[in-house]
Short mmCIF file of C-alpha atoms in Angstrom, two decimals:
data_model
loop_
_atom_site.label_atom_id
_atom_site.label_comp_id
_atom_site.label_asym_id
_atom_site.label_seq_id
_atom_site.Cartn_x
_atom_site.Cartn_y
_atom_site.Cartn_z
CA MET A 1 0.00 0.00 0.00
CA ALA A 2 1.12 3.47 -0.83
CA ALA A 3 0.58 4.60 2.74
CA ALA A 4 3.24 2.19 4.02
CA SER A 5 5.94 3.16 1.51
CA PRO A 6 8.80 5.49 2.38
CA PRO A 7 8.22 9.17 1.54
CA LEU A 8 10.52 9.23 -1.48
CA ALA A 9 8.85 6.22 -3.09
CA ARG A 10 5.46 7.74 -2.34
CA LEU A 11 6.47 10.93 -4.08
CA TRP A 12 7.64 8.94 -7.09
CA HIS A 13 4.40 6.94 -7.27
CA ASN A 14 2.31 10.08 -6.97
CA ALA A 15 4.29 11.65 -9.80
CA LEU A 16 3.69 8.53 -11.90
CA ARG A 17 -0.02 8.61 -11.15
CA LEU A 18 -0.31 12.26 -12.09
CA ALA A 19 1.66 11.68 -15.28
CA PHE A 20 -0.63 8.79 -16.14
CA ILE A 21 -3.76 10.86 -15.52
CA VAL A 22 -2.56 13.87 -17.49
CA GLY A 23 -0.80 11.89 -20.21
CA VAL A 24 -3.23 9.02 -20.73
CA ALA A 25 -6.59 9.53 -18.99
CA TRP A 26 -7.07 13.12 -20.17
CA PRO A 27 -6.28 12.64 -23.86
CA VAL A 28 -8.16 9.34 -24.10
CA VAL A 29 -11.29 10.44 -22.27
CA LEU A 30 -11.48 14.14 -23.08
CA VAL A 31 -10.13 14.24 -26.64
CA TRP A 32 -10.42 10.77 -28.15
CA LEU A 33 -13.81 10.08 -26.54
CA GLY A 34 -15.33 13.35 -25.32
CA LEU A 35 -17.38 13.78 -22.19
CA THR A 36 -20.74 15.29 -21.33
CA LEU A 37 -21.00 15.71 -17.58
CA ARG A 38 -24.29 16.34 -15.80
CA HIS A 39 -24.31 17.71 -12.22
CA ARG A 40 -20.62 18.16 -11.65
CA GLU A 41 -21.46 19.99 -8.42
CA ARG A 42 -22.65 16.73 -6.85
CA LEU A 43 -19.25 15.08 -7.13
CA PRO A 44 -17.64 14.64 -3.69
CA VAL A 45 -14.27 16.25 -4.37
CA LYS A 46 -13.10 15.96 -0.78
CA GLY A 47 -12.90 12.70 1.09
CA PRO A 48 -13.88 10.69 2.87
CA ALA A 49 -16.60 9.73 0.42
CA ILE A 50 -17.69 6.78 -1.67
CA VAL A 51 -18.42 7.01 -5.38
CA VAL A 52 -20.35 4.05 -6.77
CA ALA A 53 -20.36 3.64 -10.51
CA ASN A 54 -21.55 1.18 -13.13
CA HIS A 55 -18.80 -0.88 -14.72
CA ASN A 56 -18.50 -1.61 -18.45
CA SER A 57 -14.95 -1.04 -19.48
CA HIS A 58 -11.41 -0.40 -18.32
CA LEU A 59 -12.08 3.17 -19.39
CA ASP A 60 -14.47 3.64 -16.47
CA ILE A 61 -11.78 4.48 -13.94
CA LEU A 62 -9.93 6.74 -16.41
CA THR A 63 -13.19 8.60 -16.98
CA LEU A 64 -13.82 9.00 -13.26
CA TYR A 65 -10.29 10.33 -12.75
CA THR A 66 -10.87 13.08 -15.31
CA LEU A 67 -13.83 14.36 -13.29
CA PHE A 68 -11.65 15.36 -10.34
CA PRO A 69 -9.41 18.44 -10.22
CA LEU A 70 -5.75 17.55 -10.51
CA SER A 71 -5.05 18.77 -6.97
CA LYS A 72 -7.57 16.29 -5.55
CA VAL A 73 -7.28 13.32 -7.85
CA LEU A 74 -4.47 11.58 -5.96
CA ASN A 75 -6.92 11.25 -3.10
CA VAL A 76 -9.23 9.11 -5.27
CA GLN A 77 -8.76 5.35 -5.25
CA PRO A 78 -10.81 2.59 -6.84
CA ALA A 79 -11.37 -0.80 -5.25
CA ALA A 80 -10.57 -3.48 -7.81
CA ALA A 81 -10.41 -7.24 -8.03
CA ALA A 82 -7.16 -8.64 -6.63
CA ASP A 83 -7.41 -11.87 -8.66
CA TYR A 84 -7.51 -9.85 -11.87
CA PHE A 85 -5.13 -6.98 -11.22
CA LEU A 86 -2.55 -8.80 -9.13
CA ARG A 87 -2.20 -11.65 -11.68
CA HIS A 88 1.48 -10.97 -12.21
CA LYS A 89 4.10 -8.66 -10.81
CA LEU A 90 4.19 -6.03 -13.52
CA LEU A 91 0.42 -5.66 -13.67
CA ALA A 92 0.26 -5.54 -9.88
CA TRP A 93 2.84 -2.77 -9.80
CA PHE A 94 1.03 -0.83 -12.51
CA ALA A 95 -2.41 -1.30 -10.92
CA THR A 96 -1.46 -0.38 -7.37
CA ARG A 97 1.17 2.29 -8.04
CA VAL A 98 0.16 3.98 -11.27
CA ILE A 99 -3.63 3.47 -11.36
CA GLY A 100 -3.79 3.46 -7.59
CA ILE A 101 -6.23 0.62 -7.00
CA ILE A 102 -7.07 -0.89 -3.64
CA PRO A 103 -7.00 -4.66 -4.21
CA VAL A 104 -10.08 -6.52 -2.98
CA VAL A 105 -10.18 -10.33 -2.87
CA ARG A 106 -13.40 -11.40 -4.55
CA GLY A 107 -15.39 -13.92 -2.52
CA GLY A 108 -12.61 -13.93 0.09
CA ALA A 109 -14.71 -13.10 3.12
CA SER A 110 -14.10 -15.18 6.22
CA LYS A 111 -14.06 -14.67 9.99
CA ARG A 112 -10.40 -13.82 10.03
CA ASN A 113 -10.05 -12.10 6.71
CA ASP A 114 -12.18 -9.10 5.74
CA PRO A 115 -11.65 -8.34 2.04
CA LEU A 116 -12.72 -4.75 2.64
CA GLU A 117 -9.84 -4.03 5.04
CA GLY A 118 -8.05 -1.85 2.43
CA CYS A 119 -11.23 0.10 1.79
CA TYR A 120 -11.74 0.82 5.49
CA ALA A 121 -8.19 2.09 5.71
CA ALA A 122 -8.65 4.33 2.68
CA LEU A 123 -11.83 5.86 4.07
CA GLU A 124 -10.23 6.37 7.45
CA ALA A 125 -7.40 8.19 5.68
CA GLY A 126 -9.96 10.53 4.13
CA ARG A 127 -9.83 9.12 0.60
CA VAL A 128 -12.54 9.19 -2.04
CA LEU A 129 -13.21 5.51 -2.62
CA VAL A 130 -14.53 4.39 -6.01
CA LEU A 131 -16.56 1.19 -6.02
CA PHE A 132 -17.98 -0.74 -8.92
CA PRO A 133 -20.72 -2.71 -7.14
CA GLU A 134 -21.41 -4.88 -10.17
CA GLY A 135 -18.03 -6.42 -9.48
CA THR A 136 -17.29 -7.12 -13.13
CA ARG A 137 -17.50 -5.34 -16.47
CA GLY A 138 -20.09 -7.83 -17.80
CA GLU A 139 -22.05 -7.25 -20.99
CA PRO A 140 -21.50 -3.79 -22.50
CA GLU A 141 -24.11 -1.19 -21.55
CA GLN A 142 -25.99 -3.65 -19.34
CA MET A 143 -26.06 -3.67 -15.58
CA SER A 144 -25.16 -6.84 -13.70
CA GLU A 145 -26.42 -7.75 -10.24
CA LEU A 146 -25.01 -5.55 -7.49
CA LYS A 147 -22.70 -6.92 -4.81
CA SER A 148 -23.01 -6.17 -1.10
CA GLY A 149 -19.59 -4.67 -0.32
CA LEU A 150 -20.98 -1.15 -0.34
CA TRP A 151 -23.52 -2.01 2.32
CA TYR A 152 -20.79 -3.32 4.64
CA LEU A 153 -18.77 -0.17 4.10
CA GLY A 154 -21.82 1.91 4.86
CA ARG A 155 -22.46 -0.03 8.05
CA ARG A 156 -18.95 0.73 9.25
CA PHE A 157 -19.04 4.40 8.19
CA PRO A 158 -22.71 5.45 8.16
CA ASP A 159 -21.84 9.17 7.93
CA ILE A 160 -19.71 9.01 4.82
CA PRO A 161 -21.55 10.29 1.74
CA ILE A 162 -22.29 7.76 -1.01
CA VAL A 163 -22.68 9.21 -4.52
CA PRO A 164 -23.88 7.09 -7.46
CA VAL A 165 -22.39 7.90 -10.86
CA PHE A 166 -23.67 6.47 -14.12
CA MET A 167 -21.53 6.36 -17.25
CA HIS A 168 -23.22 5.81 -20.59
CA GLY A 169 -21.36 4.76 -23.73
CA LEU A 170 -18.06 3.41 -22.43
CA GLY A 171 -19.07 -0.21 -23.02
CA ARG A 172 -19.76 0.75 -26.61
CA ALA A 173 -16.39 2.46 -26.93
CA MET A 174 -14.37 -0.39 -25.44
CA ALA A 175 -16.18 -3.53 -24.34
CA LYS A 176 -14.50 -6.49 -22.68
CA GLY A 177 -12.05 -7.99 -25.14
CA ALA A 178 -11.44 -4.83 -27.18
CA HIS A 179 -8.04 -3.17 -26.99
CA ILE A 180 -8.37 0.19 -28.72
CA PRO A 181 -11.33 2.38 -27.79
CA VAL A 182 -13.57 3.55 -30.65
CA PRO A 183 -14.29 7.27 -30.25
CA PHE A 184 -17.85 7.89 -29.06
CA PHE A 185 -19.15 10.73 -26.94
CA VAL A 186 -19.78 9.56 -23.38
CA ASP A 187 -22.45 10.76 -20.94
CA VAL A 188 -21.72 10.91 -17.23
CA HIS A 189 -24.54 11.55 -14.76
CA ILE A 190 -23.79 12.24 -11.12
CA ASP A 191 -26.70 11.44 -8.84
CA ARG A 192 -27.82 12.80 -5.46
CA LEU A 193 -26.46 11.32 -2.23
CA LEU A 194 -27.59 7.78 -1.48
CA PRO A 195 -28.42 7.41 2.23
CA TRP A 196 -27.20 4.21 3.83
CA GLN A 197 -29.91 2.08 5.44
CA ASP A 198 -29.92 -0.81 7.85
CA ASP A 199 -31.95 -3.10 5.65
CA LYS A 200 -29.46 -4.63 3.23
CA THR A 201 -31.99 -5.77 0.64
CA ALA A 202 -33.75 -2.41 0.64
CA PHE A 203 -30.43 -0.58 0.35
CA LYS A 204 -29.34 -2.65 -2.62
CA ALA A 205 -32.75 -2.25 -4.23
CA GLU A 206 -32.50 1.51 -3.78
CA LEU A 207 -29.06 1.60 -5.39
CA GLN A 208 -30.31 -0.57 -8.24
CA ALA A 209 -33.28 1.75 -8.69
CA ARG A 210 -30.98 4.78 -8.82
CA PHE A 211 -28.87 3.19 -11.55
CA THR A 212 -31.93 2.08 -13.50
CA ALA A 213 -33.33 5.61 -13.36
CA LEU A 214 -30.03 7.12 -14.53
CA GLN A 215 -29.77 4.52 -17.26
CA ARG A 216 -33.26 5.38 -18.45
CA LYS A 217 -32.45 9.09 -18.31
CA ALA A 218 -29.34 8.55 -20.44
CA ALA A 219 -31.31 6.46 -22.92
CA VAL A 220 -34.09 9.05 -23.08
CA LEU A 221 -31.59 11.84 -23.72
CA ALA A 222 -30.20 9.79 -26.56
CA GLU A 223 -33.44 8.56 -28.05
CA GLU A 224 -36.64 10.39 -27.27
CA PRO A 225 -37.74 13.23 -29.55
CA LYS A 226 -38.01 16.45 -27.59
CA GLY A 227 -39.72 18.53 -30.28
CA ALA A 228 -38.89 20.04 -33.60
CA PRO A 229 -35.20 19.99 -34.51
CA ASP A 230 -35.50 23.43 -35.86
CA ALA A 231 -34.57 26.79 -34.47
CA PRO A 232 -31.10 27.92 -35.53
CA ARG A 233 -28.77 29.03 -32.83
CA MET B 1 -2.93 49.42 -39.06
CA ASN B 2 -2.68 45.67 -39.35
CA PRO B 3 -0.15 44.37 -36.82
CA PHE B 4 -0.65 40.68 -37.68
CA PRO B 5 1.01 38.55 -40.34
CA ILE B 6 -2.26 38.15 -42.26
CA SER B 7 -3.56 39.97 -45.30
CA ASP B 8 -5.20 43.36 -44.75
CA VAL B 9 -8.54 42.17 -46.13
CA LEU B 10 -8.61 39.24 -43.72
CA PHE B 11 -7.62 41.54 -40.86
CA TYR B 12 -10.47 43.96 -41.53
CA ALA B 13 -12.93 41.12 -42.06
CA LEU B 14 -11.98 39.64 -38.70
CA CYS B 15 -12.36 43.08 -37.11
CA VAL B 16 -15.92 43.23 -38.42
CA ILE B 17 -16.70 39.78 -36.99
CA PHE B 18 -15.18 40.82 -33.68
CA ALA B 19 -17.35 43.94 -33.66
CA VAL B 20 -20.47 41.87 -34.34
CA LEU B 21 -19.65 39.60 -31.39
CA VAL B 22 -18.98 42.54 -29.08
CA PHE B 23 -22.30 44.01 -30.18
CA ALA B 24 -24.11 40.71 -29.49
CA SER B 25 -22.52 40.32 -26.06
CA SER B 26 -23.22 43.89 -25.01
CA THR B 27 -26.82 43.70 -26.29
CA ILE B 28 -27.40 40.67 -24.08
CA ALA B 29 -25.71 42.36 -21.14
CA VAL B 30 -28.02 45.37 -21.57
CA LEU B 31 -31.10 43.18 -22.02
CA GLY B 32 -30.22 41.15 -18.93
CA TRP B 33 -29.83 44.36 -16.95
CA ARG B 34 -33.07 45.92 -18.26
CA PHE B 35 -35.19 42.76 -17.92
CA PRO B 36 -33.61 40.75 -15.11
CA GLN B 37 -36.76 38.66 -14.57
CA LYS B 38 -36.45 36.94 -17.94
CA ASP B 39 -34.20 33.91 -18.42
CA TRP B 40 -31.23 34.89 -20.59
CA LEU B 41 -29.14 31.81 -19.87
CA GLU B 42 -29.56 30.08 -23.23
CA LEU B 43 -28.98 33.21 -25.27
CA ARG B 44 -25.97 34.06 -23.14
CA GLN B 45 -24.55 30.55 -23.58
CA ARG B 46 -25.17 30.74 -27.30
CA VAL B 47 -23.23 33.96 -27.70
CA ARG B 48 -20.43 32.73 -25.45
CA THR B 49 -20.17 29.64 -27.61
CA TRP B 50 -20.07 31.86 -30.69
CA TRP B 51 -16.97 33.50 -29.24
CA TRP B 52 -15.34 30.08 -28.99
CA ILE B 53 -16.41 29.08 -32.48
CA VAL B 54 -14.98 32.29 -33.92
CA ALA B 55 -11.75 31.88 -31.94
CA VAL B 56 -11.25 28.36 -33.29
CA PHE B 57 -12.21 29.50 -36.76
CA VAL B 58 -9.72 32.37 -36.73
CA LEU B 59 -7.03 29.93 -35.61
CA ALA B 60 -8.13 27.64 -38.43
CA ILE B 61 -7.65 30.15 -41.21
CA SER B 62 -5.00 32.63 -40.19
CA VAL B 63 -1.80 30.89 -39.08
CA ASN B 64 -0.55 28.48 -41.70
CA ARG B 65 -1.65 25.53 -43.79
CA THR B 66 -0.59 22.87 -41.28
CA ILE B 67 -2.43 24.49 -38.38
CA SER B 68 -5.47 25.05 -40.59
CA LEU B 69 -5.69 21.44 -41.64
CA LEU B 70 -5.09 20.15 -38.11
CA VAL B 71 -7.91 22.31 -36.76
CA LEU B 72 -10.35 21.57 -39.60
CA GLY B 73 -9.46 17.87 -39.52
CA PHE B 74 -10.22 17.85 -35.81
CA VAL B 75 -13.58 19.50 -36.50
CA SER B 76 -14.36 16.70 -38.98
CA PHE B 77 -13.32 14.16 -36.36
CA LEU B 78 -15.70 15.71 -33.82
CA ALA B 79 -18.54 15.78 -36.34
CA PHE B 80 -17.97 12.17 -37.38
CA LYS B 81 -17.76 11.09 -33.73
CA GLU B 82 -21.00 12.88 -32.95
CA TYR B 83 -22.66 11.21 -35.92
CA LEU B 84 -21.47 7.74 -34.88
CA THR B 85 -22.56 8.35 -31.30
CA LEU B 86 -26.08 9.00 -32.56
CA VAL B 87 -26.51 6.21 -35.08
CA PRO B 88 -26.83 2.57 -34.08
CA THR B 89 -23.61 0.64 -34.67
CA ARG B 90 -22.90 -3.07 -34.35
CA ARG B 91 -20.54 -4.37 -31.70
CA THR B 92 -18.87 -6.56 -34.27
CA ASP B 93 -17.84 -3.48 -36.25
CA HIS B 94 -15.37 -2.34 -33.60
CA LEU B 95 -12.36 -2.53 -35.93
CA PRO B 96 -14.07 -1.25 -39.11
CA LEU B 97 -15.17 1.79 -37.09
CA LEU B 98 -11.56 2.46 -36.12
CA TRP B 99 -10.59 2.14 -39.80
CA ALA B 100 -13.31 4.61 -40.71
CA TYR B 101 -11.86 7.09 -38.23
CA LEU B 102 -8.49 6.65 -39.87
CA ALA B 103 -10.00 8.09 -43.05
CA VAL B 104 -10.15 11.51 -41.36
CA PRO B 105 -6.40 12.20 -41.04
CA ILE B 106 -5.75 10.59 -44.42
CA GLN B 107 -8.31 12.75 -46.18
CA TYR B 108 -6.84 15.89 -44.62
CA PHE B 109 -3.36 14.75 -45.50
CA TRP B 110 -4.28 14.71 -49.21
CA ILE B 111 -5.44 18.28 -48.80
CA TRP B 112 -2.25 19.31 -47.02
CA ASP B 113 -0.38 17.69 -49.88
CA GLY B 114 -2.55 19.50 -52.43
CA TRP B 115 -3.28 16.21 -54.24
CA TYR B 116 -6.69 17.05 -55.71
CA GLY B 117 -7.15 13.78 -57.62
CA MET B 118 -6.77 11.70 -54.46
CA PHE B 119 -8.73 14.11 -52.27
CA ILE B 120 -11.76 13.86 -54.53
CA ILE B 121 -11.90 10.05 -54.80
CA PHE B 122 -10.41 8.78 -51.55
CA ILE B 123 -13.65 8.53 -49.56
CA PRO B 124 -16.14 8.00 -52.42
CA VAL B 125 -14.01 5.21 -53.92
CA TYR B 126 -11.36 3.76 -51.65
CA ALA B 127 -13.01 4.13 -48.24
CA PHE B 128 -16.32 3.09 -49.82
CA LEU B 129 -14.81 -0.15 -51.09
CA PHE B 130 -12.49 -0.86 -48.18
CA LEU B 131 -14.84 -0.62 -45.20
CA PRO B 132 -17.41 -3.21 -46.40
CA MET B 133 -14.51 -5.53 -47.19
CA ARG B 134 -13.17 -5.11 -43.67
CA MET B 135 -16.68 -5.80 -42.31
CA VAL B 136 -17.05 -8.93 -44.44
CA LEU B 137 -13.84 -10.32 -42.98
CA ILE B 138 -15.49 -10.28 -39.57
CA GLY B 139 -18.42 -12.13 -41.08
CA ASP B 140 -21.44 -10.72 -39.27
CA THR B 141 -24.16 -10.44 -41.95
CA GLN B 142 -26.96 -9.42 -39.62
CA GLY B 143 -27.68 -5.74 -40.40
CA PHE B 144 -24.71 -5.59 -42.78
CA LEU B 145 -26.19 -3.29 -45.39
CA ARG B 146 -27.53 -0.90 -42.80
CA ALA B 147 -24.20 -0.77 -40.96
CA ALA B 148 -22.17 -0.27 -44.13
CA SER B 149 -24.47 2.44 -45.46
CA THR B 150 -24.75 4.45 -42.24
CA LEU B 151 -20.99 4.36 -41.87
CA HIS B 152 -20.41 5.57 -45.41
CA TRP B 153 -23.08 8.24 -45.21
CA GLY B 154 -21.38 9.59 -42.10
CA LEU B 155 -17.98 9.67 -43.77
CA MET B 156 -19.38 11.39 -46.85
CA THR B 157 -21.13 14.18 -44.91
CA THR B 158 -18.85 14.83 -41.97
CA VAL B 159 -15.49 14.13 -43.59
CA PHE B 160 -15.71 14.27 -47.39
CA SER B 161 -18.17 17.16 -47.71
CA LEU B 162 -16.72 19.24 -44.91
CA SER B 163 -13.18 18.73 -46.13
CA HIS B 164 -14.04 20.79 -49.23
CA MET B 165 -13.99 23.80 -46.95
CA ALA B 166 -10.37 22.93 -46.14
CA TYR B 167 -9.45 22.42 -49.79
CA LEU B 168 -10.40 26.04 -50.45
CA LEU B 169 -7.32 26.90 -48.37
CA VAL B 170 -4.90 25.17 -50.70
CA LEU B 171 -6.30 26.30 -54.03
CA PRO B 172 -3.54 28.08 -55.94
CA THR B 173 -3.63 31.75 -54.98
CA ASP B 174 -3.87 34.79 -57.20
CA VAL B 175 -5.59 33.16 -60.16
CA THR B 176 -6.85 36.47 -61.48
CA GLY B 177 -3.70 38.43 -60.82
CA SER B 178 -5.63 40.52 -58.32
CA MET B 179 -4.32 38.89 -55.12
CA LYS B 180 -7.90 38.05 -54.25
CA GLY B 181 -7.62 34.30 -54.43
CA ASP B 182 -6.43 33.95 -50.82
CA GLY B 183 -7.77 30.64 -49.49
CA ALA B 184 -8.51 31.98 -46.02
CA LEU B 185 -10.80 34.60 -47.55
CA LEU B 186 -12.61 31.95 -49.59
CA VAL B 187 -13.27 29.96 -46.42
CA LEU B 188 -14.38 33.12 -44.69
CA PHE B 189 -16.79 33.88 -47.54
CA LEU B 190 -18.26 30.36 -47.45
CA VAL B 191 -18.62 30.14 -43.66
CA VAL B 192 -19.89 33.68 -43.09
CA LEU B 193 -22.51 33.31 -45.81
CA THR B 194 -23.59 29.88 -44.62
CA GLN B 195 -23.96 30.92 -40.97
CA PHE B 196 -25.55 34.22 -41.95
CA ASN B 197 -28.01 32.29 -44.11
CA ASP B 198 -29.05 30.10 -41.13
CA VAL B 199 -29.88 33.20 -39.12
CA ALA B 200 -31.56 35.00 -42.03
CA GLN B 201 -33.76 31.97 -42.80
CA TYR B 202 -34.80 31.82 -39.16
CA LEU B 203 -35.56 35.54 -38.84
CA TRP B 204 -37.53 35.70 -42.10
CA GLY B 205 -39.45 32.57 -41.19
CA LYS B 206 -40.32 34.03 -37.78
CA SER B 207 -41.51 37.34 -39.13
CA LEU B 208 -43.57 36.34 -42.14
CA GLY B 209 -45.02 33.46 -44.03
CA ARG B 210 -47.58 30.84 -43.20
CA ALA B 211 -47.13 28.27 -45.97
CA LYS B 212 -44.96 25.47 -44.60
CA ILE B 213 -42.22 24.41 -46.93
CA ILE B 214 -41.50 20.94 -45.55
CA PRO B 215 -43.84 20.36 -42.60
CA LYS B 216 -43.07 16.68 -42.07
CA VAL B 217 -39.40 17.37 -41.38
CA SER B 218 -39.27 20.90 -40.00
CA PRO B 219 -42.68 22.26 -38.99
CA ASN B 220 -41.31 25.75 -38.35
CA LYS B 221 -39.84 26.40 -41.78
CA THR B 222 -41.91 28.50 -44.16
CA VAL B 223 -41.68 29.24 -47.88
CA ALA B 224 -41.28 32.94 -47.13
CA GLY B 225 -38.50 32.23 -44.65
CA MET B 226 -36.64 30.15 -47.17
CA LEU B 227 -37.00 32.69 -49.99
CA GLY B 228 -36.30 35.70 -47.79
CA GLY B 229 -33.24 34.02 -46.33
CA ALA B 230 -31.88 32.95 -49.69
CA LEU B 231 -32.38 36.43 -51.16
CA THR B 232 -30.71 38.13 -48.19
CA THR B 233 -27.80 35.76 -48.52
CA THR B 234 -27.62 36.49 -52.24
CA LEU B 235 -27.37 40.19 -51.43
CA LEU B 236 -24.63 39.62 -48.88
CA GLY B 237 -22.82 37.41 -51.37
CA LEU B 238 -23.03 40.16 -53.94
CA MET B 239 -21.44 42.58 -51.48
CA LEU B 240 -18.73 40.30 -50.08
CA GLY B 241 -17.82 38.28 -53.18
CA PRO B 242 -15.87 40.97 -55.04
CA VAL B 243 -13.98 41.87 -51.82
CA LEU B 244 -13.11 38.40 -50.55
CA THR B 245 -12.96 36.22 -53.67
CA PRO B 246 -11.81 36.44 -57.28
CA MET B 247 -15.46 36.27 -58.43
CA SER B 248 -17.20 38.91 -60.53
CA MET B 249 -20.35 40.55 -59.17
CA ALA B 250 -22.66 38.30 -61.16
CA HIS B 251 -20.87 35.18 -60.01
CA SER B 252 -20.80 36.44 -56.43
CA ALA B 253 -24.55 36.85 -56.44
CA MET B 254 -24.95 33.37 -57.91
CA ALA B 255 -22.67 31.95 -55.23
CA GLY B 256 -24.79 33.73 -52.60
CA LEU B 257 -27.96 32.22 -54.04
CA LEU B 258 -26.32 28.80 -54.22
CA ILE B 259 -25.27 28.99 -50.56
CA GLY B 260 -28.68 30.35 -49.55
CA VAL B 261 -30.62 27.51 -51.18
CA THR B 262 -28.28 24.61 -50.49
CA GLY B 263 -27.63 25.76 -46.92
CA PHE B 264 -31.35 25.37 -46.35
CA ILE B 265 -31.24 21.89 -47.87
CA GLY B 266 -28.30 20.82 -45.71
CA ASP B 267 -30.19 22.04 -42.67
CA VAL B 268 -33.37 20.07 -43.42
CA VAL B 269 -31.47 16.93 -44.49
CA MET B 270 -29.73 16.85 -41.11
CA SER B 271 -33.08 17.60 -39.45
CA ALA B 272 -34.52 14.55 -41.19
CA VAL B 273 -31.64 12.43 -39.89
CA LYS B 274 -32.13 13.71 -36.36
CA ARG B 275 -35.88 13.11 -36.61
CA ASP B 276 -35.23 9.58 -37.85
CA LEU B 277 -32.95 8.94 -34.88
CA GLY B 278 -35.41 10.63 -32.53
CA VAL B 279 -33.19 13.39 -31.17
CA LYS B 280 -33.61 17.14 -31.09
CA ASP B 281 -29.96 18.12 -30.95
CA SER B 282 -27.11 16.12 -32.36
CA GLY B 283 -25.06 16.45 -29.15
CA ASP B 284 -23.99 18.71 -26.29
CA LEU B 285 -20.65 19.94 -27.48
CA LEU B 286 -21.68 23.56 -28.02
CA PRO B 287 -23.63 24.96 -25.04
CA GLY B 288 -26.68 26.87 -26.27
CA HIS B 289 -26.35 25.41 -29.76
CA GLY B 290 -26.57 21.65 -29.27
CA GLY B 291 -24.05 19.50 -31.05
CA ILE B 292 -21.40 20.36 -33.57
CA LEU B 293 -23.50 18.86 -36.36
CA ASP B 294 -26.29 21.31 -35.50
CA ARG B 295 -23.84 24.05 -36.41
CA LEU B 296 -22.28 22.33 -39.44
CA ASP B 297 -25.42 20.86 -41.04
CA SER B 298 -25.75 23.56 -43.71
CA LEU B 299 -22.02 23.45 -44.45
CA THR B 300 -22.19 19.78 -45.42
CA TYR B 301 -24.07 20.99 -48.50
CA THR B 302 -22.68 24.45 -49.10
CA ALA B 303 -18.99 23.52 -48.79
CA PRO B 304 -18.74 21.03 -51.68
CA LEU B 305 -21.22 22.89 -53.89
CA PHE B 306 -19.59 26.30 -53.47
CA PHE B 307 -16.17 24.71 -53.90
CA HIS B 308 -17.04 23.14 -57.25
CA PHE B 309 -18.88 26.26 -58.44
CA LEU B 310 -15.80 28.34 -57.75
CA ARG B 311 -13.33 25.78 -59.02
CA TYR B 312 -15.19 25.32 -62.30
CA LEU B 313 -15.29 29.04 -62.94
CA TYR B 314 -11.89 30.20 -61.74
CA TYR B 315 -9.32 27.46 -61.14
#
């Protein structure tokens, strides 16, 4: 973990992360793709906070990074699958140091071992934690079933704001299996705060409902006629 | 008087455009101050976006050929991307879509190189034949014709047609010996007339006329609006043509009429596409305007038609 590294190494990793964000995330997301952002003001720029987003593509995290100001972006960390990103040494180094993921062991919960340990630490350190509650990228532009990790985090930190974010179009640009993203404009909707609740099923249903509503809104903006395409500007 | 390394005519023309923008901004400021209860946000956004459009446009025509083609090529890229975002595409066409994007820099390279023969056939012939071949190699026949045609239609309008505006920049200068063949001024003539025509059509249509010209596509467009707009644009063409281009007065008026009529057609053709796809605006790139295609729709017709009119007569 970055927090445990000596100061000089930490400085170096932070520089790498910034270089990656400015040199890769910005050009890919803002120039190659192009972003329409709705309700920027709802984004929790300061931690501790949890951002929950739908997951369709490796571009998702790059897109989320571009939403934050450069001075705050190093404070943002996504939780990501350990079995996928820690497959081999080089990828593990890249994922934890350059992307800045917090590795989470999927299905690794036991009495002794809490897979969310890294997430707790990040929130305690005042980070903005990014979660993809679907757990996997799945079919492009379709939501998979939501996992419960968020609920456990909420139980531990009931006062930390949870903000759902829905990204539309990234699965189309680069679905699982594709290597070069096809340029398409991408829509990002930031939703209102999602209050944590004791009832796990109800909480997950509420989150699912939020995503469904945002998904419908994105589809409506893309498809429904709003009147005559007429007046010149 | 002119401190910049651009021709005097271009300098004064840009001064006029600047004055028009200042006038528009100050009018809105005054209106917002006089009638604070009304909502001026959209109008304000629209004018602010106009400032950006003009800034990019000035960059596109006044530095040098390389900068011009980079900027205009990027505009084509944005327009093509907006088009592809709107139309349905097949997942299997991931790679052919990337190939189609590659046509943008290649097309603008031919222009930079001044290779007219290649510029004029590259997309209608080579891209047209290559992309279906690339799609066949993947082997998905479901919706093949639709996918191939929408892709090619997009390339033809947003890349091929629009790139004619850029080719105006590399036409040989000074054909008439009058130093009036400057490419930047030709682009200025085309773009100013096309955008002016959009506004004129709208204003005439608002103020008079009841007979709808094409109610199924654009219920707000009237015959009077179309005629009034085209005639106003003809007049402006008559005034600007002899100053900005090598054209005679008669030819300038004809070019104005051509831009007036075909600008209208480009507008309604893109409206029909948007109506087919069920959207009002083509995107959100230009606050207050909609998408970039909403701004370039008329140009997809006026650019190639004005280009060939001029080229036939003078080059």
